[in-house]
PDB file of C-alpha atoms in Angstrom:
ATOM      1  CA  MET A   1       7.718  -7.687  -6.993  1.00  0.00           C
ATOM      2  CA  ARG A   2      11.172  -6.725  -5.690  1.00  0.00           C
ATOM      3  CA  MET A   3      11.115  -3.691  -3.427  1.00  0.00           C
ATOM      4  CA  GLY A   4      13.912  -1.225  -2.890  1.00  0.00           C
ATOM      5  CA  PRO A   5      15.564  -0.444   0.457  1.00  0.00           C
ATOM      6  CA  VAL A   6      13.860   1.597   3.169  1.00  0.00           C
ATOM      7  CA  GLU A   7      14.238   5.344   2.490  1.00  0.00           C
ATOM      8  CA  TRP A   8      13.339   8.549   4.291  1.00  0.00           C
ATOM      9  CA  GLY A   9      11.109  11.091   2.613  1.00  0.00           C
ATOM     10  CA  THR A  10       8.870  14.094   3.229  1.00  0.00           C
ATOM     11  CA  VAL A  11       5.149  14.193   2.437  1.00  0.00           C
ATOM     12  CA  VAL A  12       4.622  17.040  -0.033  1.00  0.00           C
ATOM     13  CA  ALA A  13       1.009  16.610  -1.207  1.00  0.00           C
ATOM     14  CA  HIS A  14      -2.300  14.868  -0.497  1.00  0.00           C
ATOM     15  CA  TRP A  15      -4.494  13.613  -3.352  1.00  0.00           C
ATOM     16  CA  PRO A  16      -7.786  11.641  -3.399  1.00  0.00           C
ATOM     17  CA  TYR A  17      -5.801   8.593  -4.544  1.00  0.00           C
ATOM     18  CA  GLY A  18      -2.903   8.836  -2.061  1.00  0.00           C
ATOM     19  CA  LEU A  19       0.024  11.036  -1.101  1.00  0.00           C
ATOM     20  CA  ASP A  20       3.266  12.199  -2.722  1.00  0.00           C
ATOM     21  CA  VAL A  21       6.627  11.798  -0.986  1.00  0.00           C
ATOM     22  CA  PHE A  22       9.864  13.663  -1.764  1.00  0.00           C
ATOM     23  CA  LEU A  23      12.740  11.185  -1.313  1.00  0.00           C
ATOM     24  CA  ASP A  24      15.809  12.445   0.563  1.00  0.00           C
ATOM     25  CA  SER A  25      18.382  10.305  -1.216  1.00  0.00           C
ATOM     26  CA  SER A  26      17.458  10.991  -4.849  1.00  0.00           C
ATOM     27  CA  GLY A  27      15.242  14.094  -4.882  1.00  0.00           C
ATOM     28  CA  GLU A  28      12.530  12.132  -6.716  1.00  0.00           C
ATOM     29  CA  VAL A  29       8.839  12.379  -5.901  1.00  0.00           C
ATOM     30  CA  GLY A  30       6.924   9.111  -5.623  1.00  0.00           C
ATOM     31  CA  THR A  31       3.297   8.288  -4.905  1.00  0.00           C
ATOM     32  CA  VAL A  32       2.000   6.163  -2.038  1.00  0.00           C
ATOM     33  CA  GLY A  33      -1.370   4.832  -3.200  1.00  0.00           C
ATOM     34  CA  ILE A  34      -4.231   4.937  -0.705  1.00  0.00           C
ATOM     35  CA  THR A  35      -4.114   1.179  -0.081  1.00  0.00           C
ATOM     36  CA  TRP A  36      -0.359   1.303   0.596  1.00  0.00           C
ATOM     37  CA  VAL A  37      -0.393   4.033   3.269  1.00  0.00           C
ATOM     38  CA  ASN A  38      -0.695   1.571   6.148  1.00  0.00           C
ATOM     39  CA  ASP A  39      -1.370  -2.104   6.914  1.00  0.00           C
ATOM     40  CA  SER A  40      -4.601  -1.249   8.748  1.00  0.00           C
ATOM     41  CA  THR A  41      -7.766  -1.052   6.656  1.00  0.00           C
ATOM     42  CA  ILE A  42      -9.084   1.822   8.788  1.00  0.00           C
ATOM     43  CA  ARG A  43      -5.928   3.864   8.695  1.00  0.00           C
ATOM     44  CA  THR A  44      -5.862   4.453   4.943  1.00  0.00           C
ATOM     45  CA  ASN A  45      -8.465   7.171   5.526  1.00  0.00           C
ATOM     46  CA  GLU A  46      -7.245  10.759   5.155  1.00  0.00           C
ATOM     47  CA  GLU A  47      -7.940  11.222   8.890  1.00  0.00           C
ATOM     48  CA  TYR A  48      -4.811   9.199   9.682  1.00  0.00           C
ATOM     49  CA  TRP A  49      -2.499  10.202   6.836  1.00  0.00           C
ATOM     50  CA  PRO A  50       0.771  11.896   7.753  1.00  0.00           C
ATOM     51  CA  ASP A  51       0.497  15.670   7.374  1.00  0.00           C
ATOM     52  CA  VAL A  52       2.184  17.550   4.547  1.00  0.00           C
ATOM     53  CA  GLY A  53       5.714  18.198   5.829  1.00  0.00           C
ATOM     54  CA  ASP A  54       5.850  15.016   7.948  1.00  0.00           C
ATOM     55  CA  ARG A  55       8.803  12.697   7.447  1.00  0.00           C
ATOM     56  CA  ILE A  56       8.042   9.029   6.818  1.00  0.00           C
ATOM     57  CA  ARG A  57       9.842   5.862   5.752  1.00  0.00           C
ATOM     58  CA  VAL A  58       8.950   4.259   2.425  1.00  0.00           C
ATOM     59  CA  ARG A  59      10.151   1.632  -0.028  1.00  0.00           C
ATOM     60  CA  ARG A  60      10.132   1.716  -3.833  1.00  0.00           C
ATOM     61  CA  MET A  61       7.774  -0.753  -5.482  1.00  0.00           C
ATOM     62  CA  GLU A  62       7.839  -0.007  -9.210  1.00  0.00           C
ATOM     63  CA  VAL A  63       8.195   2.615 -11.911  1.00  0.00           C
ATOM     64  CA  ARG A  64       5.199   2.540 -14.224  1.00  0.00           C
ATOM     65  CA  PRO A  65       5.483   2.999 -18.019  1.00  0.00           C
ATOM     66  CA  SER A  66       4.306   6.604 -17.549  1.00  0.00           C
ATOM     67  CA  GLY A  67       7.376   7.223 -15.370  1.00  0.00           C
ATOM     68  CA  GLU A  68       5.366   7.396 -12.129  1.00  0.00           C
ATOM     69  CA  LEU A  69       7.317   6.066  -9.134  1.00  0.00           C
ATOM     70  CA  ARG A  70       5.124   4.003  -6.794  1.00  0.00           C
ATOM     71  CA  LEU A  71       6.012   3.642  -3.102  1.00  0.00           C
ATOM     72  CA  THR A  72       4.724   1.775  -0.074  1.00  0.00           C
ATOM     73  CA  ALA A  73       4.576   2.968   3.530  1.00  0.00           C
ATOM     74  CA  GLN A  74       3.006  -0.197   4.937  1.00  0.00           C
ATOM     75  CA  GLN A  75       4.617  -1.321   8.174  1.00  0.00           C
ATOM     76  CA  ALA A  76       4.805  -4.917   6.960  1.00  0.00           C
ATOM     77  CA  ALA A  77       7.198  -3.831   4.216  1.00  0.00           C
ATOM     78  CA  ILE A  78       9.112  -1.283   6.309  1.00  0.00           C
ATOM     79  CA  ASP A  79       9.560  -3.325   9.495  1.00  0.00           C
ATOM     80  CA  TRP A  80       9.308  -6.884   8.110  1.00  0.00           C
ATOM     81  CA  SER A  81       6.391  -7.588  10.463  1.00  0.00           C
ATOM     82  CA  PRO A  82       5.251 -11.221  11.065  1.00  0.00           C
ATOM     83  CA  LYS A  83       1.983 -12.200   9.320  1.00  0.00           C
ATOM     84  CA  GLU A  84       0.058 -12.496  12.603  1.00  0.00           C
ATOM     85  CA  VAL A  85       1.045  -8.961  13.625  1.00  0.00           C
ATOM     86  CA  VAL A  86      -0.006  -7.641  10.217  1.00  0.00           C
ATOM     87  CA  ARG A  87      -3.361  -9.464  10.499  1.00  0.00           C
ATOM     88  CA  ARG A  88      -4.075  -7.806  13.867  1.00  0.00           C
ATOM     89  CA  ARG A  89      -3.186  -4.389  12.473  1.00  0.00           C
ATOM     90  CA  LYS A  90      -5.534  -4.849   9.511  1.00  0.00           C
ATOM     91  CA  THR A  91      -8.536  -5.552  11.740  1.00  0.00           C
ATOM     92  CA  GLY A  92      -7.597  -3.497  14.809  1.00  0.00           C
ATOM     93  CA  TRP A  93      -9.465  -0.392  15.971  1.00  0.00           C
ATOM     94  CA  PRO A  94      -7.343   2.762  16.524  1.00  0.00           C
ATOM     95  CA  SER A  95      -7.087   3.284  20.278  1.00  0.00           C
ATOM     96  CA  GLY A  96      -8.127   6.958  20.156  1.00  0.00           C
ATOM     97  CA  LEU A  97     -11.220   6.537  17.991  1.00  0.00           C
ATOM     98  CA  ARG A  98     -14.490   7.345  19.813  1.00  0.00           C
ATOM     99  CA  LEU A  99     -18.193   7.699  18.972  1.00  0.00           C
ATOM    100  CA  ALA A 100     -19.560  10.884  17.400  1.00  0.00           C
ATOM    101  CA  GLU A 101     -20.385  13.835  19.679  1.00  0.00           C
ATOM    102  CA  TRP A 102     -21.556  17.436  19.441  1.00  0.00           C
ATOM    103  CA  GLY A 103     -19.348  20.489  19.675  1.00  0.00           C
ATOM    104  CA  VAL A 104     -19.116  24.158  18.706  1.00  0.00           C
ATOM    105  CA  ILE A 105     -16.506  25.702  16.403  1.00  0.00           C
ATOM    106  CA  THR A 106     -14.438  28.162  18.429  1.00  0.00           C
ATOM    107  CA  ALA A 107     -11.706  29.159  15.954  1.00  0.00           C
ATOM    108  CA  VAL A 108     -10.837  28.903  12.271  1.00  0.00           C
ATOM    109  CA  HIS A 109      -7.142  29.045  11.387  1.00  0.00           C
ATOM    110  CA  GLU A 110      -4.580  28.025   8.811  1.00  0.00           C
ATOM    111  CA  ARG A 111      -4.332  24.423  10.069  1.00  0.00           C
ATOM    112  CA  GLY A 112      -8.113  23.906  10.115  1.00  0.00           C
ATOM    113  CA  PHE A 113     -10.645  24.719  12.828  1.00  0.00           C
ATOM    114  CA  ASP A 114     -11.016  24.112  16.577  1.00  0.00           C
ATOM    115  CA  VAL A 115     -14.083  22.536  18.171  1.00  0.00           C
ATOM    116  CA  LEU A 116     -15.134  22.760  21.827  1.00  0.00           C
ATOM    117  CA  LEU A 117     -16.611  19.382  22.790  1.00  0.00           C
ATOM    118  CA  LEU A 118     -19.776  20.009  24.797  1.00  0.00           C
ATOM    119  CA  ALA A 119     -19.725  16.793  26.834  1.00  0.00           C
ATOM    120  CA  SER A 120     -16.162  17.068  28.137  1.00  0.00           C
ATOM    121  CA  GLY A 121     -15.177  20.707  27.666  1.00  0.00           C
ATOM    122  CA  GLU A 122     -12.074  19.640  25.732  1.00  0.00           C
ATOM    123  CA  THR A 123     -11.000  21.353  22.526  1.00  0.00           C
ATOM    124  CA  GLY A 124      -9.859  19.434  19.463  1.00  0.00           C
ATOM    125  CA  THR A 125      -8.818  20.299  15.917  1.00  0.00           C
ATOM    126  CA  VAL A 126     -10.171  19.284  12.533  1.00  0.00           C
ATOM    127  CA  MET A 127      -7.285  19.556  10.080  1.00  0.00           C
ATOM    128  CA  ARG A 128      -7.767  21.548   6.876  1.00  0.00           C
ATOM    129  CA  SER A 129      -6.605  18.562   4.841  1.00  0.00           C
ATOM    130  CA  LEU A 130      -9.861  16.788   5.756  1.00  0.00           C
ATOM    131  CA  ILE A 131     -11.923  19.741   4.502  1.00  0.00           C
ATOM    132  CA  GLU A 132      -9.961  19.760   1.247  1.00  0.00           C
ATOM    133  CA  ALA A 133     -10.330  15.971   0.916  1.00  0.00           C
ATOM    134  CA  ASP A 134     -14.106  16.328   0.803  1.00  0.00           C
ATOM    135  CA  ARG A 135     -13.919  19.282  -1.585  1.00  0.00           C
ATOM    136  CA  LYS A 136     -12.042  17.082  -4.036  1.00  0.00           C
ATOM    137  CA  MET A 137     -14.589  14.262  -3.756  1.00  0.00           C
ATOM    138  CA  PHE A 138     -17.977  16.011  -3.374  1.00  0.00           C
ATOM    139  CA  LYS A 139     -19.747  18.955  -4.989  1.00  0.00           C
ATOM    140  CA  THR A 140     -21.084  20.272  -1.662  1.00  0.00           C
ATOM    141  CA  ASP A 141     -18.593  22.728  -0.179  1.00  0.00           C
ATOM    142  CA  PHE A 142     -18.076  23.285   3.553  1.00  0.00           C
ATOM    143  CA  HIS A 143     -17.034  26.589   5.113  1.00  0.00           C
ATOM    144  CA  PRO A 144     -16.644  26.401   8.921  1.00  0.00           C
ATOM    145  CA  SER A 145     -17.561  29.468  10.970  1.00  0.00           C
ATOM    146  CA  VAL A 146     -17.114  30.364  14.636  1.00  0.00           C
ATOM    147  CA  GLY A 147     -20.180  29.485  16.740  1.00  0.00           C
ATOM    148  CA  GLN A 148     -21.387  26.813  14.329  1.00  0.00           C
ATOM    149  CA  PRO A 149     -22.639  23.586  16.020  1.00  0.00           C
ATOM    150  CA  ILE A 150     -21.082  20.486  14.519  1.00  0.00           C
ATOM    151  CA  ARG A 151     -20.887  16.731  15.074  1.00  0.00           C
ATOM    152  CA  VAL A 152     -17.380  15.352  15.186  1.00  0.00           C
ATOM    153  CA  ARG A 153     -15.559  12.181  16.116  1.00  0.00           C
ATOM    154  CA  ARG A 154     -12.377  11.866  18.152  1.00  0.00           C
ATOM    155  CA  LEU A 155      -9.436  10.298  16.341  1.00  0.00           C
ATOM    156  CA  GLY A 156      -6.918  10.462  19.186  1.00  0.00           C
ATOM    157  CA  VAL A 157      -4.097  12.618  20.540  1.00  0.00           C
ATOM    158  CA  TRP A 158      -1.236  13.146  18.087  1.00  0.00           C
ATOM    159  CA  PRO A 159       2.462  13.262  19.130  1.00  0.00           C
ATOM    160  CA  ASP A 160       2.361  17.090  19.222  1.00  0.00           C
ATOM    161  CA  GLY A 161      -0.360  16.926  21.902  1.00  0.00           C
ATOM    162  CA  THR A 162      -3.231  17.971  19.612  1.00  0.00           C
ATOM    163  CA  LEU A 163      -6.566  16.193  19.987  1.00  0.00           C
ATOM    164  CA  ARG A 164      -7.504  15.428  16.385  1.00  0.00           C
ATOM    165  CA  LEU A 165     -11.133  15.270  15.267  1.00  0.00           C
ATOM    166  CA  SER A 166     -13.003  14.394  12.088  1.00  0.00           C
ATOM    167  CA  HIS A 167     -16.170  16.064  10.821  1.00  0.00           C
ATOM    168  CA  ARG A 168     -16.542  13.935   7.692  1.00  0.00           C
ATOM    169  CA  ALA A 169     -19.798  12.036   7.216  1.00  0.00           C
ATOM    170  CA  CYS A 170     -18.040   8.705   6.663  1.00  0.00           C
ATOM    171  CA  PHE A 171     -16.702   8.908  10.243  1.00  0.00           C
ATOM    172  CA  VAL A 172     -19.524  10.737  12.036  1.00  0.00           C
ATOM    173  CA  ARG A 173     -22.513   8.708  10.855  1.00  0.00           C
ATOM    174  CA  GLY A 174     -21.840   6.082  13.538  1.00  0.00           C
ATOM    175  CA  GLY A 175     -21.182   2.365  13.657  1.00  0.00           C
ATOM    176  CA  GLU A 176     -18.013   0.823  12.332  1.00  0.00           C
ATOM    177  CA  PRO A 177     -15.391   3.211  10.932  1.00  0.00           C
ATOM    178  CA  PRO A 178     -15.124   3.284   7.134  1.00  0.00           C
ATOM    179  CA  ASN A 179     -13.383   0.364   5.510  1.00  0.00           C
ATOM    180  CA  ARG A 180     -10.273   2.049   4.171  1.00  0.00           C
ATOM    181  CA  THR A 181      -6.815   2.394   5.830  1.00  0.00           C
ATOM    182  CA  ASP A 182      -4.757   4.734   8.116  1.00  0.00           C
ATOM    183  CA  TYR A 183      -1.561   6.282   9.426  1.00  0.00           C
ATOM    184  CA  ASP A 184      -1.089   5.408  13.086  1.00  0.00           C
ATOM    185  CA  PRO A 185       0.917   8.218  14.715  1.00  0.00           C
ATOM    186  CA  PRO A 186       3.728   6.629  16.732  1.00  0.00           C
ATOM    187  CA  PRO A 187       4.116   7.540  20.431  1.00  0.00           C
ATOM    188  CA  GLY A 188       6.621  10.228  21.308  1.00  0.00           C
ATOM    189  CA  PRO A 189       8.393  12.685  19.006  1.00  0.00           C
ATOM    190  CA  PRO A 190       9.068  11.733  15.369  1.00  0.00           C
ATOM    191  CA  PRO A 191      12.451  10.055  14.678  1.00  0.00           C
ATOM    192  CA  PRO A 192      15.303  12.361  13.615  1.00  0.00           C
ATOM    193  CA  PRO A 193      16.254  12.385   9.929  1.00  0.00           C
ATOM    194  CA  PRO A 194      19.291  10.324   8.890  1.00  0.00           C
ATOM    195  CA  PRO A 195      22.513  12.372   9.285  1.00  0.00           C
ATOM    196  CA  GLY A 196      23.788  14.153   6.205  1.00  0.00           C
ATOM    197  CA  MET A 197      20.578  13.853   4.163  1.00  0.00           C
ATOM    198  CA  ALA A 198      18.592  16.786   2.804  1.00  0.00           C
ATOM    199  CA  ILE A 199      15.032  17.029   4.034  1.00  0.00           C
ATOM    200  CA  GLY A 200      13.754  18.952   1.028  1.00  0.00           C
ATOM    201  CA  THR A 201      11.056  20.907   2.852  1.00  0.00           C
ATOM    202  CA  ASP A 202      12.715  24.197   1.915  1.00  0.00           C
ATOM    203  CA  ILE A 203      11.411  23.663  -1.630  1.00  0.00           C
ATOM    204  CA  PRO A 204       8.113  25.557  -2.102  1.00  0.00           C
ATOM    205  CA  LEU A 205       5.131  23.220  -2.366  1.00  0.00           C
ATOM    206  CA  GLY A 206       4.194  24.757  -5.720  1.00  0.00           C
ATOM    207  CA  ASP A 207       7.610  24.020  -7.220  1.00  0.00           C
ATOM    208  CA  PRO A 208       7.300  21.787 -10.352  1.00  0.00           C
ATOM    209  CA  ARG A 209      10.102  19.581  -9.005  1.00  0.00           C
ATOM    210  CA  LEU A 210       7.700  18.247  -6.390  1.00  0.00           C
ATOM    211  CA  LEU A 211       5.211  17.029  -8.991  1.00  0.00           C
ATOM    212  CA  PRO A 212       5.291  13.374 -10.085  1.00  0.00           C
ATOM    213  CA  ARG A 213       6.997  12.779 -13.416  1.00  0.00           C
ATOM    214  CA  TRP A 214       3.732  12.072 -15.240  1.00  0.00           C
ATOM    215  CA  ALA A 215       2.312  15.414 -14.029  1.00  0.00           C
ATOM    216  CA  ARG A 216       5.408  17.312 -15.207  1.00  0.00           C
ATOM    217  CA  GLN A 217       5.135  15.626 -18.610  1.00  0.00           C
ATOM    218  CA  GLN A 218       1.473  16.571 -18.830  1.00  0.00           C
ATOM    219  CA  GLN A 219       2.287  20.210 -18.021  1.00  0.00           C
ATOM    220  CA  LYS A 220       4.983  20.191 -20.702  1.00  0.00           C
ATOM    221  CA  GLN A 221       2.564  18.796 -23.300  1.00  0.00           C
ATOM    222  CA  GLU A 222      -0.080  21.383 -22.404  1.00  0.00           C
ATOM    223  CA  LYS A 223       2.437  24.233 -22.798  1.00  0.00           C
ATOM    224  CA  GLN A 224       3.530  22.871 -26.181  1.00  0.00           C
ATOM    225  CA  GLN A 225      -0.083  22.695 -27.325  1.00  0.00           C
ATOM    226  CA  GLU A 226      -0.655  26.306 -26.210  1.00  0.00           C
ATOM    227  CA  GLN A 227       2.436  27.447 -28.128  1.00  0.00           C
ATOM    228  CA  GLU A 228       1.303  25.615 -31.262  1.00  0.00           C
ATOM    229  CA  GLN A 229      -2.142  27.217 -31.076  1.00  0.00           C
ATOM    230  CA  THR A 230      -0.645  30.694 -30.753  1.00  0.00           C
TER     231      THR A 230
END
């Protein structure tokens, strides 16, 4: 498989199967499958995915017959990492990951909800994207409320200074972290965008242009079927 050059893009959506990225150079939207988010098996979990609106580097892998553009964000492809470095990343444990602990929800807001950790007195945040990830996968819904006791697990401190937590059963139940993969937030502020390139975040997230090509085609077919029925 011949990959394209490294490109900058903006994460515009999370799905159970991966994330969509709006490419600066072409205005296309491609999909990074869950196994291509990162080299590390742990860091493909939603806990470590870049947030919607984050800028990341990707490479084109293929365009499927359906028209779907597939991308990779794995460091091995982006940075041309040696095999030994990639092997260590695949099996390595994220430095900020800790064992499960009890806390109390102190605030619910647009980004998610805050939890006061009883053992340390620190406050961390569970991002709303993790709540939505479970809603897409399981029938049991979860509605956090202030004062509710909850078990969580530390993920680490993100570049913006926020202590990130996870409440999901696959992380909290103890033992080894789940065998998927992750996005390892780099130290320091995110890199600036390349000069002269549009970021694309001014486009509303509900805009059809941000949907993958196959999804736009499906919407078009559904509208045609509705028109034929009427």
